[in-house]
XYZ file of C-alpha atoms in Angstrom:
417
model
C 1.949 35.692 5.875
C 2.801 38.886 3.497
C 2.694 38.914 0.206
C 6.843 39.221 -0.201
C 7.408 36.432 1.660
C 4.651 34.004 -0.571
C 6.459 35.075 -3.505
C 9.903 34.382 -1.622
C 8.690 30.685 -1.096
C 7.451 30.130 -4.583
C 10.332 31.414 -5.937
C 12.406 29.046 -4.282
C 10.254 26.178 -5.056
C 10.429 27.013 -8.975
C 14.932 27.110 -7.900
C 14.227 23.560 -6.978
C 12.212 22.180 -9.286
C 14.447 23.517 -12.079
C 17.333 21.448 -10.434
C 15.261 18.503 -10.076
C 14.320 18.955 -13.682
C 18.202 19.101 -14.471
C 19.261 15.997 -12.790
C 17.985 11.975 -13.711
C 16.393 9.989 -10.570
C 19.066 7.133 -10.920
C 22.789 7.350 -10.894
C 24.967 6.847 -14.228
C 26.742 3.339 -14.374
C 30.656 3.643 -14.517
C 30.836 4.220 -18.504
C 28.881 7.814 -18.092
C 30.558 8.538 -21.265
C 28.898 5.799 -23.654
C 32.903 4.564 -24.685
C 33.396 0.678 -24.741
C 32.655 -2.357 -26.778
C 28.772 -3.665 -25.958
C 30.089 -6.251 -23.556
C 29.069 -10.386 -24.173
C 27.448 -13.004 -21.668
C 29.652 -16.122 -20.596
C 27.623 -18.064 -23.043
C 28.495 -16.411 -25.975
C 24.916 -14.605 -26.034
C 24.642 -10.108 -26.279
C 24.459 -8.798 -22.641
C 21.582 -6.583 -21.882
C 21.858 -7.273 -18.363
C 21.679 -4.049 -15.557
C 19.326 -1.493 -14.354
C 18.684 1.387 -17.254
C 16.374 4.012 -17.409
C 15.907 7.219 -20.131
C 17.767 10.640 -19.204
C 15.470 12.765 -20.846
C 11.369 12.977 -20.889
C 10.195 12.917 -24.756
C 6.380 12.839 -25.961
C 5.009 9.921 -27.314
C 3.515 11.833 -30.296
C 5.242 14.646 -31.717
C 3.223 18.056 -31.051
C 1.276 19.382 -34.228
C 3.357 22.337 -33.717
C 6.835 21.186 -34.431
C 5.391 19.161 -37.743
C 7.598 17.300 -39.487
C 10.983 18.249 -37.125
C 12.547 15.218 -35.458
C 14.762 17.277 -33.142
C 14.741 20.328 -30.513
C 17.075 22.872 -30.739
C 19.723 22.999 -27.551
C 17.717 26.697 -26.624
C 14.103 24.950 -27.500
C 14.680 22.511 -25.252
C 16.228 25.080 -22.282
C 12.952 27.319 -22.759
C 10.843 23.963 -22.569
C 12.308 23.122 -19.458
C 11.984 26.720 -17.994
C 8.537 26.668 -18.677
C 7.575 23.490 -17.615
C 9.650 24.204 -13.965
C 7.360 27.098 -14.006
C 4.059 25.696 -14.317
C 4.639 22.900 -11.831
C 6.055 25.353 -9.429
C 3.052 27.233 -9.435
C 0.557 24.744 -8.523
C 0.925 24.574 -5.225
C 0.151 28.563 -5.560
C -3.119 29.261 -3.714
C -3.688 32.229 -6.133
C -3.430 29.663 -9.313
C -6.380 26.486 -7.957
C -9.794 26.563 -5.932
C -8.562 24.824 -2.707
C -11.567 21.730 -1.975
C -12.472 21.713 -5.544
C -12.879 18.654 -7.392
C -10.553 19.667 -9.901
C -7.873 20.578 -7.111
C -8.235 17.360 -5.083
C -8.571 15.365 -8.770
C -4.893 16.307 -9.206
C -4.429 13.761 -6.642
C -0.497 14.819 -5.922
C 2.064 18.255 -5.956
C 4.062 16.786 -8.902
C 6.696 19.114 -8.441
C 7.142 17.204 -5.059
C 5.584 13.154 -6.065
C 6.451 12.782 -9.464
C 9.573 12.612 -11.874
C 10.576 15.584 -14.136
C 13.979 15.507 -16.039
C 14.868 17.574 -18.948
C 13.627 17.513 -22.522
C 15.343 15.086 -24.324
C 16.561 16.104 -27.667
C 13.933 14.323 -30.510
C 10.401 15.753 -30.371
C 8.495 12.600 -30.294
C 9.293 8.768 -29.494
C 7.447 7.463 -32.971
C 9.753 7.832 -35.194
C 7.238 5.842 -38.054
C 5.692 7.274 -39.479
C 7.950 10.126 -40.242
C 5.674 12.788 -38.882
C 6.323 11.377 -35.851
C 2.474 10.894 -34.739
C -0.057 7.741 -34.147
C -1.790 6.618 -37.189
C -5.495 7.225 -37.335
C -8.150 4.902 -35.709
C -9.728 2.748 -37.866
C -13.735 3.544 -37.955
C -14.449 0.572 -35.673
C -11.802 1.371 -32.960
C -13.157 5.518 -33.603
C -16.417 4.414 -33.093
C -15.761 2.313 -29.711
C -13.986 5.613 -28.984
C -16.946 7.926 -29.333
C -19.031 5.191 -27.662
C -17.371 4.997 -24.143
C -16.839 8.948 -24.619
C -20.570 9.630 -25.137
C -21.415 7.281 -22.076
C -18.486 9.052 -19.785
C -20.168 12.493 -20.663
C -23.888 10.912 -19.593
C -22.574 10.297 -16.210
C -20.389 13.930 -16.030
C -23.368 16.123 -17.239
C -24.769 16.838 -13.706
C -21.372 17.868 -12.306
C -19.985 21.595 -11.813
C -17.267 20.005 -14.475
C -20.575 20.468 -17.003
C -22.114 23.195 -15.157
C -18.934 25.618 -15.643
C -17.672 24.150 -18.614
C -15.015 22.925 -17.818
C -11.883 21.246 -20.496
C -13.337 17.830 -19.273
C -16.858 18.374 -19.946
C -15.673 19.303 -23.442
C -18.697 18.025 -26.387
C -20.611 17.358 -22.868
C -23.804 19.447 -21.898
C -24.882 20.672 -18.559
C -28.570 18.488 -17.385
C -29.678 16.566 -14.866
C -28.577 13.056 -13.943
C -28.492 10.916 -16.632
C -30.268 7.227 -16.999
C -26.910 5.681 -18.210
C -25.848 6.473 -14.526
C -27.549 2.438 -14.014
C -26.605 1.097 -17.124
C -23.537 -0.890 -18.153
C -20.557 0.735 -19.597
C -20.872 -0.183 -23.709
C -17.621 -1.903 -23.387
C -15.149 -2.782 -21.124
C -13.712 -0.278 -18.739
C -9.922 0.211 -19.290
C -9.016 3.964 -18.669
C -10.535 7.269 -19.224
C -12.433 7.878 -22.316
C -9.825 9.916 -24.719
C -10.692 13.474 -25.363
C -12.222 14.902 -21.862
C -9.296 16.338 -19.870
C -8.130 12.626 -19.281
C -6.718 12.857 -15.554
C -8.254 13.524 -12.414
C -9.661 10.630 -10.674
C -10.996 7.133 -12.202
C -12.540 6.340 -15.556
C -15.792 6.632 -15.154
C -17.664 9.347 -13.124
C -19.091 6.161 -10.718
C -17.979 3.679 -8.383
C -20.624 1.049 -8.237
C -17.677 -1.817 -8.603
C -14.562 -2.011 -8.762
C -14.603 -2.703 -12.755
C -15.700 0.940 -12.739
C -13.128 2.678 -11.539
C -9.965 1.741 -14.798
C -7.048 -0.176 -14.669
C -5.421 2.290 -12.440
C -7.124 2.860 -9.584
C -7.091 -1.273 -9.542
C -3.452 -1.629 -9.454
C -3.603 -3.307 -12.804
C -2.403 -0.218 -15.035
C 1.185 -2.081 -15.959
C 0.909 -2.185 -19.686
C 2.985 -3.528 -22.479
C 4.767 -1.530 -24.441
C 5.839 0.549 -21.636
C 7.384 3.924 -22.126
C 7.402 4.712 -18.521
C 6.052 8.064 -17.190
C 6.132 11.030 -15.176
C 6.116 9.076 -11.718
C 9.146 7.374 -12.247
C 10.348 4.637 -14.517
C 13.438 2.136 -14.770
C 14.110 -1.678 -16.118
C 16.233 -4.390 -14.604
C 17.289 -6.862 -17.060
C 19.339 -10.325 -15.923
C 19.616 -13.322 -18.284
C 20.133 -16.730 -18.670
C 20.734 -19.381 -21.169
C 16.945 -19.236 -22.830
C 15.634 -16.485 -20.955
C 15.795 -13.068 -20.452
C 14.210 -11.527 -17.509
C 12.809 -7.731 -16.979
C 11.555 -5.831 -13.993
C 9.486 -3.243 -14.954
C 9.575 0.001 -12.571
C 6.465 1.850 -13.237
C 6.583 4.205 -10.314
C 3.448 4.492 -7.759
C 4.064 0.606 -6.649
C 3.062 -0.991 -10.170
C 6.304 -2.898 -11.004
C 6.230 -5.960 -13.138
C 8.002 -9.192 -14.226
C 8.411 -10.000 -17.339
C 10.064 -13.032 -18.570
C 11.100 -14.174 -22.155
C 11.765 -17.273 -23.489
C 14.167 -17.192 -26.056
C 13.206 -20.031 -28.517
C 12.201 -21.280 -31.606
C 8.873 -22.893 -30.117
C 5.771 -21.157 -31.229
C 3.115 -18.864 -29.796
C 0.549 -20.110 -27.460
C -2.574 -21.484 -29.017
C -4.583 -18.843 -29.620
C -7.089 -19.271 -27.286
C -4.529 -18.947 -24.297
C -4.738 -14.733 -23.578
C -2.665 -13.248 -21.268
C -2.158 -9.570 -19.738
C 1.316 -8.879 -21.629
C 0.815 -11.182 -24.632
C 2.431 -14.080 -24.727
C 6.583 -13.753 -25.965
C 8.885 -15.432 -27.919
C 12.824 -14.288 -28.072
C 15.323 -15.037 -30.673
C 18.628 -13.415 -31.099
C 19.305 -10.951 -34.593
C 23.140 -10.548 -34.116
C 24.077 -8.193 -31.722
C 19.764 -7.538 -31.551
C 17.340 -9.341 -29.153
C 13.759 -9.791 -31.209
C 10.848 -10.515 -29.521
C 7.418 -11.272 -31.112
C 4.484 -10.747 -28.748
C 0.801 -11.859 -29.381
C -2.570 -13.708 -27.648
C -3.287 -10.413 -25.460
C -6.297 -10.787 -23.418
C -9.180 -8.959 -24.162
C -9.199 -6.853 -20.975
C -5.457 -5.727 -21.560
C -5.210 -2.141 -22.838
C -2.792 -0.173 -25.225
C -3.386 3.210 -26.697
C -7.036 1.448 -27.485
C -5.567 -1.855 -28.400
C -6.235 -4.812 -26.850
C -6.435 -8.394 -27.917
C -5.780 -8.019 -31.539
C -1.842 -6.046 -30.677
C 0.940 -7.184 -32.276
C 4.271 -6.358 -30.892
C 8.102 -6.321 -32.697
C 10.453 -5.282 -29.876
C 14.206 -4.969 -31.037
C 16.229 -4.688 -28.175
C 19.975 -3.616 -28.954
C 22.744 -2.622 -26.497
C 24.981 -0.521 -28.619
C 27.982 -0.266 -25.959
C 29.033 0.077 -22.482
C 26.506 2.223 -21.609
C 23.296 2.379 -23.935
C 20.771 0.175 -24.926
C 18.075 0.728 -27.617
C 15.053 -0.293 -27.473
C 12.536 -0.242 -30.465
C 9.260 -1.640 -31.112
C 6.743 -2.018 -34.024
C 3.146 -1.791 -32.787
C -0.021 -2.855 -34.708
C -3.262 -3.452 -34.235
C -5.628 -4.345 -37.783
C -8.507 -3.065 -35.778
C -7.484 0.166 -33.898
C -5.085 1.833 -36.063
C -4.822 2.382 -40.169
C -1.254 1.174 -40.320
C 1.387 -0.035 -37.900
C 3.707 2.478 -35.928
C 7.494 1.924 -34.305
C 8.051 3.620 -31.572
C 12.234 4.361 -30.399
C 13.739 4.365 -26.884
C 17.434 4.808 -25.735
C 18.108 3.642 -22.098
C 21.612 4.555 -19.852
C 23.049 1.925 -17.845
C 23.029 2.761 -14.018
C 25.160 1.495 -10.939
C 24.323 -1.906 -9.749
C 26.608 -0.811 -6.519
C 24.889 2.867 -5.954
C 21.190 1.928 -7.177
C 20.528 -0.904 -4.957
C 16.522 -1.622 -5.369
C 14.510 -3.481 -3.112
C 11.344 -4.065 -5.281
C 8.232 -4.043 -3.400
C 5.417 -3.637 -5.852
C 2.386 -2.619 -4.116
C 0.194 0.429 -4.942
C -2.282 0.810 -2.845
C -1.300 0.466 1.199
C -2.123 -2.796 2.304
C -4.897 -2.792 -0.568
C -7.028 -1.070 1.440
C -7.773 1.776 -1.051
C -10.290 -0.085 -3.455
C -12.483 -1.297 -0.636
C -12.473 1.913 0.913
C -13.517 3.557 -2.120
C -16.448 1.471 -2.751
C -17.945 1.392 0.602
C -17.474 5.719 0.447
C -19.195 5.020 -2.252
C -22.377 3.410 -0.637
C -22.367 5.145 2.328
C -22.598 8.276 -0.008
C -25.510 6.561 -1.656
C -27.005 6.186 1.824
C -26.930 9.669 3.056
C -28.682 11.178 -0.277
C -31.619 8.824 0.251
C -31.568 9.649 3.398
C -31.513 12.937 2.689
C -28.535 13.616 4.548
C -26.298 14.661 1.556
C -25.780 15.523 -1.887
C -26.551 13.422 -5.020
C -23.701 11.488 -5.631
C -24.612 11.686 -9.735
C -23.629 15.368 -9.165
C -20.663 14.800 -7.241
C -17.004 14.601 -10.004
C -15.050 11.593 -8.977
C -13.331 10.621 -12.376
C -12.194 12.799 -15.400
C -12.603 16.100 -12.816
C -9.211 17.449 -14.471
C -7.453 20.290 -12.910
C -3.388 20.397 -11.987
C -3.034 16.627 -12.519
C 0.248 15.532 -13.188
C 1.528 18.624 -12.578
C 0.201 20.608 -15.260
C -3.293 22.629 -15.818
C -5.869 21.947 -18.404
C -5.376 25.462 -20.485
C -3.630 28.703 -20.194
C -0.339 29.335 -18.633
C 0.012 26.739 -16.587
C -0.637 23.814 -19.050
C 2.014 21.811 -20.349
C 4.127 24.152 -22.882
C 3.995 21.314 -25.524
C 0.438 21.194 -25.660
C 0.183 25.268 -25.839
């Protein structure tokens, strides 16, 4: 194939994506425009009820670079979305990965083809307290659980060529032989991917002796609340009735939820009654639907939190056509102070966005068992001599074009740059 006609191709495919990037995944309700009194329920309650989802993709965290500045300008936000199209569209370029690499078959999918991108949205971060727009600081016990499961994640990654070459997911990791952790217990709880060490590209841990190794992910159990959605697709379907109010969660890759909320006066769950999502209670502000959530179980996981969250969800529909959604987060022992976090969701057509849920994840949940007995029968061929050390093989935290985006240079996400 010549060289024109390679540069042909990826041209077009950077055409496309920039479309894709221009258009939302569901289609607008009837009041497109926003005009029209927040409609009411038959019994006299705020409706909420339809299917919703966010226009435009915003950071959680605003990045360092744009400081204290709550909004893009109209031409940041075109050269953002330029960029981005760009960068996607090149990873499928053969001149821009190692083809068989760890770090190319860690990137798991071609986002510009599996995942969700829609145009920057215009604020620069969804935490909008405090004012700088960032998540407070850990608290020393939650920094040192931090630098706990990151120190034992680099033990098991240090034999790997991630270590070997240096690589953005080895970073504060050194290059050795296979470390004695690699048969020890994790120090606490496996949730997700220790923060700091190129984050994507396979499981949690760098080992797949159980299933508990491998995150909340890989075991179909990565629905988490609050949830801001992300870049493989995200919507809510809301329906009430007198005393409840019911949402579906879409979290894209098969990992849809229910959630249902009492609305009620009756308190919280004894304490010693944990759940995944906390345990809510609903009661109406007004026009404002407040929901206090508590009792999270110890092996649910938020931004580090787990059973000590607190959640203060405000959910407001301000007309035909918008609801806001806003929620005060805290957590005594992860983070210095509490944080509130701001979403604004567009109705969508019942008629033209017919869903037929069918949460799943992995086909026919064959993936985990397969996984684990590659595993072993990896572990038999090195003592048999018939293949590589597995402790030297990168199964989790490998990095490369996941989600899309590179670890550094060019091809990393522009708001990270």
């Amino acid at each position: 194939m010549s060289r024109r006609l390679l540069a042909l191709i990826g041209a077009a495919v950077v055409m496309v994506i920039v479309a894709l990037v221009a258009l939302p995944r569901l289609r607008p309700g009837p009041a497109a425009d926003g005009k029209g009194p927040a409609p009411g329920t038959a019994w006299g309650e705020p409706d909420l009820q339809g299917i919703w989802t966010a226009d435009g993709e915003i950071p959680l965290q605003r990045p360092a670079k744009y400081a204290d500045r709550e909004f893009f300008t109209d031409e940041e936000r075109a050269e953002l979305d330029k960029q981005r199209a760009e960068a996607i569209g090149r990873e499928a370029d053969e001149s821009r990965r190692t083809r068989g690499s760890e770090q190319d078959v860690g990137g798991a999918y071609n986002a510009a083809i599996f995942t969700t991108h829609k145009r920057m949205g215009r604020r620069t971060s969804m935490v909008v307290d405090p004012p700088n727009g960032r998540i407070p600081p850990l608290t020393p016990e939650a920094q040192k659980k931090r630098t706990a499961m990151r120190e034992y994640q680099l033990a098991l990654l240090q034999s790997t060529d991630l270590c070997k070459n240096k690589l953005p997911g080895c970073e504060g990791g050194t290059y050795g032989p296979p470390s004695p952790k690699r048969n020890e217990a994790p120090p606490y709880y496996v949730t997700v991917g220790a923060a700091g060490g190129g984050g994507a590209g396979g499981g949690a841990i760098n080992r797949a002796n159980n299933p508990e190794d491998r995150g909340l992910g890989e075991r179909c159990m990565a629905a988490v609340l609050p949830d801001f959605g992300g870049n493989t697709g995200f919507y809510l379907q809301v329906v009430q009735s007198p005393g409840r109010v019911a949402i579906f969660y879409d979290t894209g890759q098969g990992q849809g939820w229910q959630r249902v909320i009492p609305v009620t006066d009756a308190p919280h769950l004894p304490s010693n009654v944990r759940q995944w999502w906390g345990d809510s209670r609903g009661r109406w502000d007004g026009k404002t639907l407040v929901v206090d959530v508590a009792n999270f179980s110890p092996k649910s996981y938020f931004q580090g939190a787990q059973e000590n969250l607190h959640l203060v969800e405000r959910w407001t529909r301000l007309d035909a056509n918008t609801i806001e959604y806003a929620v005060t987060i805290e957590d005594p022992t992860t983070w210095t102070r509490p944080w509130t976090v701001k979403q604004a969701f567009s109705r969508q057509s019942d008629e033209a966005n017919r869903i037929y849920k069918e949460p799943r994840c992995h086909e026919g949940n064959y993936g985990m068992p397969a996984l684990l007995a590659g595993a072993r029968a990896q572990d038999r061929a090195f003592a048999e001599k018939r293949g590589p050390d597995p402790a030297k093989e990168c199964t989790a935290g490998c990095g490369g074009f996941a989600l899309g985006f590179a670890d550094t240079g060019e091809d990393a996400n522009p708001l990270s740059r």
